[in-house]
């Protein structure tokens, strides 16, 4: 497609978007667009003169079949500014339409896609699409949007993180276990025997952190690796749409979820060593880690607050479960509630890791200074 504000774009599957050749597009500076098909592969090209063509992108459309339809479109996405979502009707004129190769004979026909009633979000009331033309020139009128799907435009769509909702309960469990892993020794006065057996106290704390983190990581990875394919199968079986994610993204989500749980357990261990009291340690880590998760999940939370919580608190680590990509040219609510985190996946995890490392260092210092 050719757009006024973002130039030529090639999109497919409602999630992929690639910028074409740079340069503004207008009535004075139009673009020629071309699609080439080879089996299930569609390649898009753009040109300013119809002679020199620049490749925009290639899409692989599985199951396209021997016969496929092609058409012309006009879109007018609604604006989200000012609290309104009403769009406007737009008109585009297409000229110099050409086909070659194995195209079936027949005349062009017109239809309205998607917006079947004025109640459609962003479609103006008492308006409808139309087309007119003859030979190789058509004028198409319509409204609405066609762009990569974003979460608030398809709120019923599911994400991989929805399949891992158990992370919330698992997080509380590993926080409790992590804190008790050392506070129970203080409660039973067994810490003295432990430190007597291994006088190098920092090594004791490090050993506990390694054992706790490794066991938690393996358990978390096993749970995520089971939940993702099983959840996808159940969702598909019940007709629930899931935003697509690549195999590498699924792997990152599974590894990231396991790392999140493991690091949270080490954080709880460190706070337990600092407080030497299970209730205080568990409460502190839950407030720091689980509370941000809850705040992010509140739909009416101000975007600025939600993004701040997902940036500076340990809850930023939930970015590892992010699978959606914000699109600069699509107006939307890019907030953590909809699955868009302000930090990149591993950058968000690094925030939690930083808290864990800092707490572990403080715990090691206090363990060397005060515990006899």
Short mmCIF file of C-alpha atoms in Angstrom, two decimals:
data_model
loop_
_atom_site.label_atom_id
_atom_site.label_comp_id
_atom_site.label_asym_id
_atom_site.label_seq_id
_atom_site.Cartn_x
_atom_site.Cartn_y
_atom_site.Cartn_z
CA UNK A 1 0.00 0.00 0.00
CA UNK A 2 0.97 3.64 -0.45
CA UNK A 3 0.34 5.98 2.48
CA UNK A 4 0.74 9.71 2.79
CA UNK A 5 2.45 9.71 6.17
CA UNK A 6 4.52 6.52 6.10
CA UNK A 7 5.29 5.89 2.46
CA UNK A 8 5.00 2.49 0.84
CA UNK A 9 4.31 -0.41 3.21
CA UNK A 10 3.95 -4.13 2.64
CA UNK A 11 1.93 -6.04 5.20
CA UNK A 12 0.81 -9.62 5.58
CA UNK A 13 -0.94 -11.82 8.13
CA UNK A 14 -2.04 -8.67 10.02
CA UNK A 15 1.16 -8.72 12.07
CA UNK A 16 4.01 -8.24 9.60
CA UNK A 17 4.85 -4.78 8.32
CA UNK A 18 7.82 -3.78 6.16
CA UNK A 19 8.68 -0.30 4.94
CA UNK A 20 9.11 -0.02 1.19
CA UNK A 21 11.24 2.48 -0.75
CA UNK A 22 11.58 5.79 1.12
CA UNK A 23 10.02 9.01 0.01
CA UNK A 24 6.74 10.90 0.45
CA UNK A 25 3.64 9.81 -1.44
CA UNK A 26 1.08 12.30 -2.70
CA UNK A 27 -1.09 13.11 -5.70
CA UNK A 28 1.90 14.96 -7.13
CA UNK A 29 4.25 12.10 -6.31
CA UNK A 30 2.28 8.87 -6.81
CA UNK A 31 3.59 5.33 -6.62
CA UNK A 32 3.16 2.32 -8.85
CA UNK A 33 2.76 -0.92 -6.95
CA UNK A 34 3.28 -4.46 -8.21
CA UNK A 35 2.65 -7.91 -6.78
CA UNK A 36 4.36 -11.01 -8.18
CA UNK A 37 3.23 -14.50 -7.24
CA UNK A 38 5.26 -17.70 -7.39
CA UNK A 39 3.43 -20.55 -5.67
CA UNK A 40 2.78 -19.46 -2.08
CA UNK A 41 5.30 -16.63 -2.28
CA UNK A 42 4.13 -13.06 -2.90
CA UNK A 43 6.70 -10.35 -3.59
CA UNK A 44 5.86 -6.65 -3.55
CA UNK A 45 7.58 -3.93 -5.55
CA UNK A 46 7.21 -0.16 -5.78
CA UNK A 47 8.21 2.33 -8.46
CA UNK A 48 7.96 6.04 -9.15
CA UNK A 49 8.02 5.72 -12.93
CA UNK A 50 6.93 2.16 -13.73
CA UNK A 51 10.37 1.36 -15.13
CA UNK A 52 12.69 0.99 -12.18
CA UNK A 53 11.16 -1.29 -9.51
CA UNK A 54 12.37 -1.61 -5.92
CA UNK A 55 11.54 -4.69 -3.87
CA UNK A 56 9.59 -3.94 -0.71
CA UNK A 57 9.24 -7.37 0.88
CA UNK A 58 8.24 -11.00 0.39
CA UNK A 59 5.39 -12.83 2.11
CA UNK A 60 4.89 -16.57 2.31
CA UNK A 61 1.16 -17.36 2.40
CA UNK A 62 0.65 -21.04 3.15
CA UNK A 63 -2.40 -22.67 1.61
CA UNK A 64 -2.96 -19.91 -0.95
CA UNK A 65 -4.23 -22.42 -3.47
CA UNK A 66 -4.11 -22.41 -7.24
CA UNK A 67 -6.64 -19.56 -7.49
CA UNK A 68 -6.48 -16.39 -5.40
CA UNK A 69 -8.22 -13.03 -5.46
CA UNK A 70 -6.54 -9.67 -5.75
CA UNK A 71 -8.10 -6.28 -5.16
CA UNK A 72 -7.69 -2.57 -4.56
CA UNK A 73 -8.33 -0.93 -1.21
CA UNK A 74 -8.70 2.44 0.42
CA UNK A 75 -8.48 2.93 4.18
CA UNK A 76 -8.88 5.84 6.57
CA UNK A 77 -7.83 4.79 10.06
CA UNK A 78 -9.52 6.51 13.02
CA UNK A 79 -7.57 8.93 15.15
CA UNK A 80 -7.27 8.26 18.87
CA UNK A 81 -6.43 11.84 19.82
CA UNK A 82 -8.95 13.97 21.61
CA UNK A 83 -10.75 10.98 23.07
CA UNK A 84 -12.51 10.17 19.80
CA UNK A 85 -12.24 7.22 17.46
CA UNK A 86 -14.30 8.40 14.48
CA UNK A 87 -12.69 8.06 11.10
CA UNK A 88 -13.39 9.83 7.85
CA UNK A 89 -14.29 8.57 4.41
CA UNK A 90 -11.39 8.61 1.95
CA UNK A 91 -11.16 8.27 -1.81
CA UNK A 92 -8.36 6.88 -3.95
CA UNK A 93 -8.06 6.66 -7.71
CA UNK A 94 -6.20 3.74 -9.26
CA UNK A 95 -5.04 3.88 -12.81
CA UNK A 96 -2.98 1.87 -15.28
CA UNK A 97 -4.12 -1.49 -13.89
CA UNK A 98 -2.37 -4.38 -15.58
CA UNK A 99 -2.31 -8.14 -15.14
CA UNK A 100 -0.16 -10.74 -16.77
CA UNK A 101 0.51 -14.43 -16.43
CA UNK A 102 -2.10 -16.88 -15.29
CA UNK A 103 -4.90 -14.45 -14.44
CA UNK A 104 -8.44 -15.72 -14.92
CA UNK A 105 -10.68 -13.64 -17.10
CA UNK A 106 -13.48 -11.61 -15.58
CA UNK A 107 -14.50 -8.11 -14.58
CA UNK A 108 -13.53 -6.26 -11.47
CA UNK A 109 -16.22 -6.22 -8.78
CA UNK A 110 -16.55 -4.19 -5.62
CA UNK A 111 -17.37 -5.09 -2.02
CA UNK A 112 -16.97 -3.65 1.44
CA UNK A 113 -14.53 -5.64 3.56
CA UNK A 114 -14.76 -5.75 7.33
CA UNK A 115 -17.01 -2.75 7.95
CA UNK A 116 -20.45 -4.27 7.43
CA UNK A 117 -22.31 -1.70 9.51
CA UNK A 118 -21.86 1.87 10.82
CA UNK A 119 -21.36 0.42 14.30
CA UNK A 120 -17.90 -0.76 13.25
CA UNK A 121 -15.33 1.09 15.36
CA UNK A 122 -14.07 4.13 13.51
CA UNK A 123 -16.52 3.87 10.61
CA UNK A 124 -18.54 7.07 10.16
CA UNK A 125 -22.28 6.83 10.57
CA UNK A 126 -24.47 6.96 7.49
CA UNK A 127 -21.50 6.24 5.27
CA UNK A 128 -20.67 3.36 2.98
CA UNK A 129 -17.95 2.33 0.60
CA UNK A 130 -18.25 2.44 -3.17
CA UNK A 131 -16.29 1.94 -6.36
CA UNK A 132 -16.73 3.08 -9.91
CA UNK A 133 -14.71 2.92 -13.05
CA UNK A 134 -14.12 1.25 -16.34
CA UNK A 135 -11.29 -0.26 -18.30
CA UNK A 136 -8.14 0.16 -16.20
CA UNK A 137 -9.12 3.06 -13.97
CA UNK A 138 -11.07 2.80 -10.72
CA UNK A 139 -12.10 5.19 -7.95
CA UNK A 140 -12.59 3.52 -4.57
CA UNK A 141 -14.22 5.17 -1.55
CA UNK A 142 -14.25 3.82 2.00
CA UNK A 143 -13.21 4.17 5.61
CA UNK A 144 -11.83 2.07 8.41
CA UNK A 145 -8.36 0.67 8.85
CA UNK A 146 -6.22 -2.06 7.39
CA UNK A 147 -2.95 -2.38 9.25
CA UNK A 148 -1.02 -4.78 11.42
CA UNK A 149 -3.35 -6.01 14.14
CA UNK A 150 -2.82 -4.44 17.55
CA UNK A 151 -4.22 -5.72 20.80
CA UNK A 152 -6.84 -3.05 21.49
CA UNK A 153 -8.27 -3.50 17.98
CA UNK A 154 -8.71 -7.21 18.68
CA UNK A 155 -9.24 -7.43 22.46
CA UNK A 156 -10.49 -11.01 22.23
CA UNK A 157 -7.21 -12.15 20.72
CA UNK A 158 -4.96 -14.14 23.02
CA UNK A 159 -1.23 -13.89 23.64
CA UNK A 160 1.38 -16.41 24.71
CA UNK A 161 1.48 -14.72 28.10
CA UNK A 162 -2.20 -15.62 28.54
CA UNK A 163 -1.21 -19.27 28.26
CA UNK A 164 1.29 -18.64 31.06
CA UNK A 165 -1.15 -17.08 33.50
CA UNK A 166 0.09 -19.60 36.05
CA UNK A 167 3.28 -17.55 36.27
CA UNK A 168 1.47 -15.36 38.81
CA UNK A 169 0.82 -18.26 41.21
CA UNK A 170 4.24 -19.78 40.54
CA UNK A 171 5.89 -16.45 41.33
CA UNK A 172 4.26 -16.29 44.76
CA UNK A 173 5.28 -19.90 45.43
CA UNK A 174 8.94 -19.40 44.52
CA UNK A 175 9.09 -16.19 46.56
CA UNK A 176 7.85 -18.04 49.64
CA UNK A 177 10.22 -20.97 49.06
CA UNK A 178 13.14 -18.64 48.36
CA UNK A 179 12.64 -16.68 51.56
CA UNK A 180 12.12 -19.80 53.69
CA UNK A 181 15.27 -21.33 52.19
CA UNK A 182 17.26 -19.22 54.63
CA UNK A 183 14.84 -17.72 57.16
CA UNK A 184 13.94 -21.19 58.45
CA UNK A 185 17.58 -21.61 59.44
CA UNK A 186 17.40 -18.39 61.41
CA UNK A 187 14.14 -19.44 63.05
CA UNK A 188 15.50 -22.84 64.11
CA UNK A 189 18.94 -21.42 65.00
CA UNK A 190 20.44 -23.80 62.45
CA UNK A 191 22.25 -20.96 60.72
CA UNK A 192 25.03 -21.19 63.32
CA UNK A 193 25.73 -24.82 62.42
CA UNK A 194 25.71 -23.98 58.73
CA UNK A 195 28.16 -21.13 59.17
CA UNK A 196 30.33 -23.23 61.49
CA UNK A 197 30.55 -25.95 58.85
CA UNK A 198 31.40 -23.40 56.15
CA UNK A 199 33.07 -20.31 57.64
CA UNK A 200 33.20 -18.52 54.25
CA UNK A 201 29.73 -17.05 54.58
CA UNK A 202 29.53 -15.49 51.16
CA UNK A 203 30.12 -18.94 49.70
CA UNK A 204 27.19 -20.29 51.73
CA UNK A 205 24.88 -17.62 50.37
CA UNK A 206 26.14 -18.10 46.82
CA UNK A 207 25.66 -21.86 47.05
CA UNK A 208 22.10 -21.43 48.25
CA UNK A 209 21.39 -18.97 45.43
CA UNK A 210 22.83 -21.32 42.79
CA UNK A 211 20.90 -24.36 44.03
CA UNK A 212 17.65 -22.44 44.47
CA UNK A 213 17.95 -20.60 41.14
CA UNK A 214 18.89 -23.74 39.18
CA UNK A 215 16.06 -25.86 40.56
CA UNK A 216 13.53 -23.08 40.04
CA UNK A 217 14.74 -22.45 36.49
CA UNK A 218 14.44 -26.11 35.50
CA UNK A 219 10.97 -26.41 37.05
CA UNK A 220 9.81 -23.14 35.47
CA UNK A 221 11.15 -24.11 32.05
CA UNK A 222 9.42 -27.49 32.21
CA UNK A 223 6.14 -25.83 33.14
CA UNK A 224 6.37 -23.19 30.39
CA UNK A 225 7.45 -25.74 27.77
CA UNK A 226 4.38 -27.80 28.61
CA UNK A 227 1.92 -24.92 28.98
CA UNK A 228 2.65 -23.19 25.65
CA UNK A 229 1.93 -26.05 23.19
CA UNK A 230 -0.90 -27.42 25.31
CA UNK A 231 -2.47 -23.98 25.66
CA UNK A 232 -2.16 -23.33 21.92
CA UNK A 233 -3.90 -26.60 21.12
CA UNK A 234 -6.73 -25.90 23.57
CA UNK A 235 -7.15 -22.35 22.25
CA UNK A 236 -7.30 -23.51 18.65
CA UNK A 237 -9.72 -26.28 19.58
CA UNK A 238 -12.10 -23.75 21.12
CA UNK A 239 -11.81 -21.23 18.30
CA UNK A 240 -9.76 -18.71 20.31
CA UNK A 241 -7.52 -16.55 18.12
CA UNK A 242 -3.90 -16.30 19.27
CA UNK A 243 -1.63 -13.60 17.94
CA UNK A 244 1.04 -15.52 16.03
CA UNK A 245 4.57 -15.80 17.37
CA UNK A 246 7.63 -17.37 15.79
CA UNK A 247 9.32 -20.45 17.22
CA UNK A 248 12.24 -18.31 18.40
CA UNK A 249 9.81 -16.01 20.21
CA UNK A 250 8.12 -18.97 21.90
CA UNK A 251 11.53 -20.22 23.00
CA UNK A 252 12.44 -16.80 24.38
CA UNK A 253 9.14 -16.60 26.29
CA UNK A 254 9.69 -20.04 27.83
CA UNK A 255 13.31 -19.34 28.78
CA UNK A 256 12.44 -15.86 29.99
CA UNK A 257 9.60 -17.09 32.18
CA UNK A 258 11.88 -19.68 33.76
CA UNK A 259 14.61 -17.07 34.28
CA UNK A 260 12.06 -14.66 35.80
CA UNK A 261 10.97 -17.24 38.37
CA UNK A 262 14.54 -18.29 39.17
CA UNK A 263 15.73 -14.71 39.64
CA UNK A 264 12.70 -13.85 41.79
CA UNK A 265 13.53 -16.80 44.04
CA UNK A 266 17.11 -15.55 44.44
CA UNK A 267 15.78 -12.08 45.23
CA UNK A 268 13.56 -13.60 47.92
CA UNK A 269 16.53 -15.54 49.32
CA UNK A 270 18.58 -12.33 49.51
CA UNK A 271 15.83 -10.35 51.21
CA UNK A 272 15.31 -13.27 53.61
CA UNK A 273 18.99 -13.14 54.53
CA UNK A 274 18.73 -9.38 55.09
CA UNK A 275 15.53 -9.47 57.19
CA UNK A 276 16.12 -12.87 58.83
CA UNK A 277 12.33 -13.10 59.10
CA UNK A 278 10.15 -14.96 56.61
CA UNK A 279 7.01 -12.82 56.88
CA UNK A 280 8.83 -9.55 56.27
CA UNK A 281 10.90 -10.99 53.43
CA UNK A 282 7.94 -12.58 51.65
CA UNK A 283 5.82 -9.45 52.00
CA UNK A 284 8.59 -7.19 50.69
CA UNK A 285 9.34 -9.27 47.61
CA UNK A 286 5.66 -9.82 46.81
CA UNK A 287 5.01 -6.08 47.02
CA UNK A 288 8.02 -5.37 44.80
CA UNK A 289 7.39 -8.09 42.23
CA UNK A 290 3.78 -9.29 42.29
CA UNK A 291 2.10 -5.94 42.98
CA UNK A 292 3.44 -4.45 39.70
CA UNK A 293 1.99 -7.46 37.89
CA UNK A 294 -1.42 -6.66 39.39
CA UNK A 295 -1.15 -2.93 38.62
CA UNK A 296 -0.25 -3.66 35.00
CA UNK A 297 -3.30 -5.91 34.70
CA UNK A 298 -5.72 -3.09 35.65
CA UNK A 299 -7.23 -1.77 32.38
CA UNK A 300 -8.01 1.73 33.67
CA UNK A 301 -4.56 2.32 35.13
CA UNK A 302 -3.10 5.53 33.61
CA UNK A 303 -0.65 4.70 30.85
CA UNK A 304 2.11 6.80 32.45
CA UNK A 305 1.81 4.93 35.75
CA UNK A 306 1.62 1.53 34.06
CA UNK A 307 4.70 2.21 31.96
CA UNK A 308 6.63 3.56 34.95
CA UNK A 309 5.79 0.45 36.98
CA UNK A 310 6.93 -1.74 34.10
CA UNK A 311 10.19 0.19 33.81
CA UNK A 312 11.67 0.70 37.29
CA UNK A 313 10.22 -2.08 39.45
CA UNK A 314 11.17 -5.77 39.46
CA UNK A 315 7.87 -6.32 37.65
CA UNK A 316 9.64 -5.03 34.52
CA UNK A 317 10.82 -8.62 34.06
CA UNK A 318 7.37 -9.60 32.75
CA UNK A 319 8.54 -8.02 29.49
CA UNK A 320 10.14 -11.40 28.73
CA UNK A 321 6.61 -12.63 27.95
CA UNK A 322 6.05 -9.87 25.39
CA UNK A 323 5.22 -11.09 21.88
CA UNK A 324 3.60 -8.04 20.29
CA UNK A 325 5.44 -5.33 18.38
CA UNK A 326 4.23 -1.71 18.45
CA UNK A 327 3.80 -0.15 15.02
CA UNK A 328 4.75 3.47 14.63
CA UNK A 329 2.16 4.05 11.93
CA UNK A 330 -0.74 2.47 13.83
CA UNK A 331 -2.44 4.56 16.52
CA UNK A 332 -3.11 2.32 19.52
CA UNK A 333 -2.86 2.00 23.29
CA UNK A 334 0.65 0.62 23.58
CA UNK A 335 0.56 -0.14 27.30
CA UNK A 336 1.57 -3.20 29.35
CA UNK A 337 -2.12 -4.07 29.84
CA UNK A 338 -2.39 -4.76 26.11
CA UNK A 339 0.93 -6.62 26.01
CA UNK A 340 3.27 -3.78 25.02
CA UNK A 341 6.04 -3.17 27.55
CA UNK A 342 8.22 -0.04 27.58
CA UNK A 343 11.40 -2.14 27.79
CA UNK A 344 12.65 -4.85 25.46
CA UNK A 345 12.18 -8.41 26.80
CA UNK A 346 15.68 -9.00 28.12
CA UNK A 347 16.10 -5.37 29.19
CA UNK A 348 13.05 -5.80 31.42
CA UNK A 349 14.50 -9.00 32.83
CA UNK A 350 17.77 -7.15 33.49
CA UNK A 351 15.91 -4.81 35.86
CA UNK A 352 14.83 -7.74 38.05
CA UNK A 353 18.31 -9.26 37.79
CA UNK A 354 19.80 -5.95 38.94
CA UNK A 355 17.59 -5.93 42.04
CA UNK A 356 18.53 -9.55 42.76
CA UNK A 357 22.28 -8.97 42.38
CA UNK A 358 22.19 -5.81 44.52
CA UNK A 359 20.17 -7.56 47.24
CA UNK A 360 22.50 -10.55 47.14
CA UNK A 361 25.50 -8.26 47.62
CA UNK A 362 23.87 -6.49 50.59
CA UNK A 363 22.91 -9.85 52.10
CA UNK A 364 26.51 -11.10 51.76
CA UNK A 365 27.87 -8.01 53.51
CA UNK A 366 25.38 -8.30 56.37
CA UNK A 367 25.96 -12.04 56.69
CA UNK A 368 29.68 -11.43 57.15
CA UNK A 369 29.23 -8.60 59.65
CA UNK A 370 26.46 -9.55 62.01
CA UNK A 371 25.83 -13.31 62.08
CA UNK A 372 28.09 -15.20 64.44
#
